Short mmCIF file of N, CA and C in Angstrom, two decimals:
data_model
loop_
_atom_site.label_atom_id
_atom_site.label_comp_id
_atom_site.label_asym_id
_atom_site.label_seq_id
_atom_site.Cartn_x
_atom_site.Cartn_y
_atom_site.Cartn_z
N MET A 710 0.90 -1.29 0.06
CA MET A 710 -0.11 -0.02 0.06
C MET A 710 0.83 1.20 0.18
N VAL A 711 0.50 2.17 -0.80
CA VAL A 711 1.29 3.31 -0.89
C VAL A 711 0.30 4.45 -0.39
N LEU A 712 0.78 5.31 0.45
CA LEU A 712 0.15 6.59 0.93
C LEU A 712 1.01 7.81 0.75
N TRP A 713 0.37 8.72 0.40
CA TRP A 713 0.92 10.16 0.05
C TRP A 713 0.06 11.14 0.53
N ASP A 714 0.67 12.35 0.78
CA ASP A 714 -0.09 13.65 1.19
C ASP A 714 0.05 14.58 0.05
N ASN A 715 -0.79 14.93 -0.80
CA ASN A 715 -0.63 15.73 -1.77
C ASN A 715 -1.43 17.10 -1.74
N ALA A 716 -1.42 17.49 -0.31
CA ALA A 716 -2.43 18.72 0.06
C ALA A 716 -1.69 20.09 -0.46
N CYS A 717 -0.35 19.86 -0.57
CA CYS A 717 0.44 21.14 -0.97
C CYS A 717 1.20 20.86 -2.35
N VAL A 718 0.57 20.15 -3.32
CA VAL A 718 1.20 19.95 -4.45
C VAL A 718 0.25 20.59 -5.47
N LEU A 719 0.76 21.28 -6.34
CA LEU A 719 -0.17 21.77 -7.35
C LEU A 719 -0.19 20.85 -8.52
N HIS A 720 -1.38 20.73 -9.14
CA HIS A 720 -1.75 19.77 -10.23
C HIS A 720 -1.92 20.70 -11.59
N ARG A 721 -1.57 20.31 -12.61
CA ARG A 721 -1.68 20.82 -13.86
C ARG A 721 -2.02 19.92 -14.97
N ALA A 722 -3.13 20.37 -15.79
CA ALA A 722 -3.53 19.24 -16.94
C ALA A 722 -3.91 19.98 -18.08
N ASP A 723 -3.75 19.40 -19.27
CA ASP A 723 -4.22 19.95 -20.56
C ASP A 723 -5.69 19.27 -20.83
N HIS A 724 -6.52 20.22 -20.75
CA HIS A 724 -7.99 19.73 -20.90
C HIS A 724 -8.43 19.80 -22.29
N SER A 725 -7.54 20.12 -23.44
CA SER A 725 -7.93 20.42 -24.69
C SER A 725 -8.50 19.08 -25.30
N ALA A 726 -7.97 17.83 -24.86
CA ALA A 726 -8.22 16.62 -25.41
C ALA A 726 -9.23 15.73 -24.52
N VAL A 727 -9.95 16.33 -23.64
CA VAL A 727 -10.86 15.70 -22.79
C VAL A 727 -12.13 15.63 -23.52
N VAL A 728 -12.74 14.40 -23.59
CA VAL A 728 -14.04 14.40 -24.19
C VAL A 728 -14.93 13.59 -22.94
N GLY A 729 -16.07 14.09 -22.57
CA GLY A 729 -17.15 13.59 -21.66
C GLY A 729 -16.85 14.42 -20.35
N GLY A 730 -17.27 13.89 -19.29
CA GLY A 730 -17.42 14.52 -18.00
C GLY A 730 -16.11 13.72 -17.31
N ARG A 731 -15.61 14.61 -16.19
CA ARG A 731 -14.40 14.15 -15.29
C ARG A 731 -15.01 14.15 -13.94
N VAL A 732 -14.56 13.13 -13.34
CA VAL A 732 -15.01 12.77 -11.92
C VAL A 732 -13.86 12.46 -10.90
N MET A 733 -13.91 13.20 -9.85
CA MET A 733 -12.50 13.13 -9.08
C MET A 733 -13.26 12.37 -7.75
N HIS A 734 -12.64 11.27 -7.40
CA HIS A 734 -12.86 10.44 -6.30
C HIS A 734 -11.98 10.83 -5.25
N ARG A 735 -12.55 10.84 -3.92
CA ARG A 735 -11.70 11.21 -2.68
C ARG A 735 -11.88 10.09 -1.63
N GLY A 736 -10.76 9.71 -1.21
CA GLY A 736 -10.76 8.69 -0.12
C GLY A 736 -10.10 9.35 1.00
N MET A 737 -10.74 8.87 2.27
CA MET A 737 -10.02 9.30 3.58
C MET A 737 -9.92 8.13 4.38
N VAL A 738 -8.83 8.22 5.07
CA VAL A 738 -8.37 7.07 6.17
C VAL A 738 -8.37 7.56 7.55
N ALA A 739 -9.13 7.11 8.43
CA ALA A 739 -9.21 7.59 9.80
C ALA A 739 -8.33 6.49 10.62
N SER A 740 -7.49 7.21 11.39
CA SER A 740 -6.70 6.41 12.52
C SER A 740 -6.99 6.89 13.90
N HIS A 741 -6.88 5.58 14.64
CA HIS A 741 -7.11 5.88 16.13
C HIS A 741 -5.76 5.91 16.67
N VAL A 742 -5.34 6.63 17.58
CA VAL A 742 -4.05 6.73 18.48
C VAL A 742 -4.33 6.31 19.93
N ALA A 743 -3.73 5.24 20.36
CA ALA A 743 -4.22 4.86 21.76
C ALA A 743 -3.13 5.47 22.84
#
């Protein structure tokens, strides 16, 4: 399993060739510290 934090990474994309809708999925992991 690979985990990364991209909260402060800028994303850039070329949208000129995109056909159709774009969907972004977000996943969250909860942790409990004892």
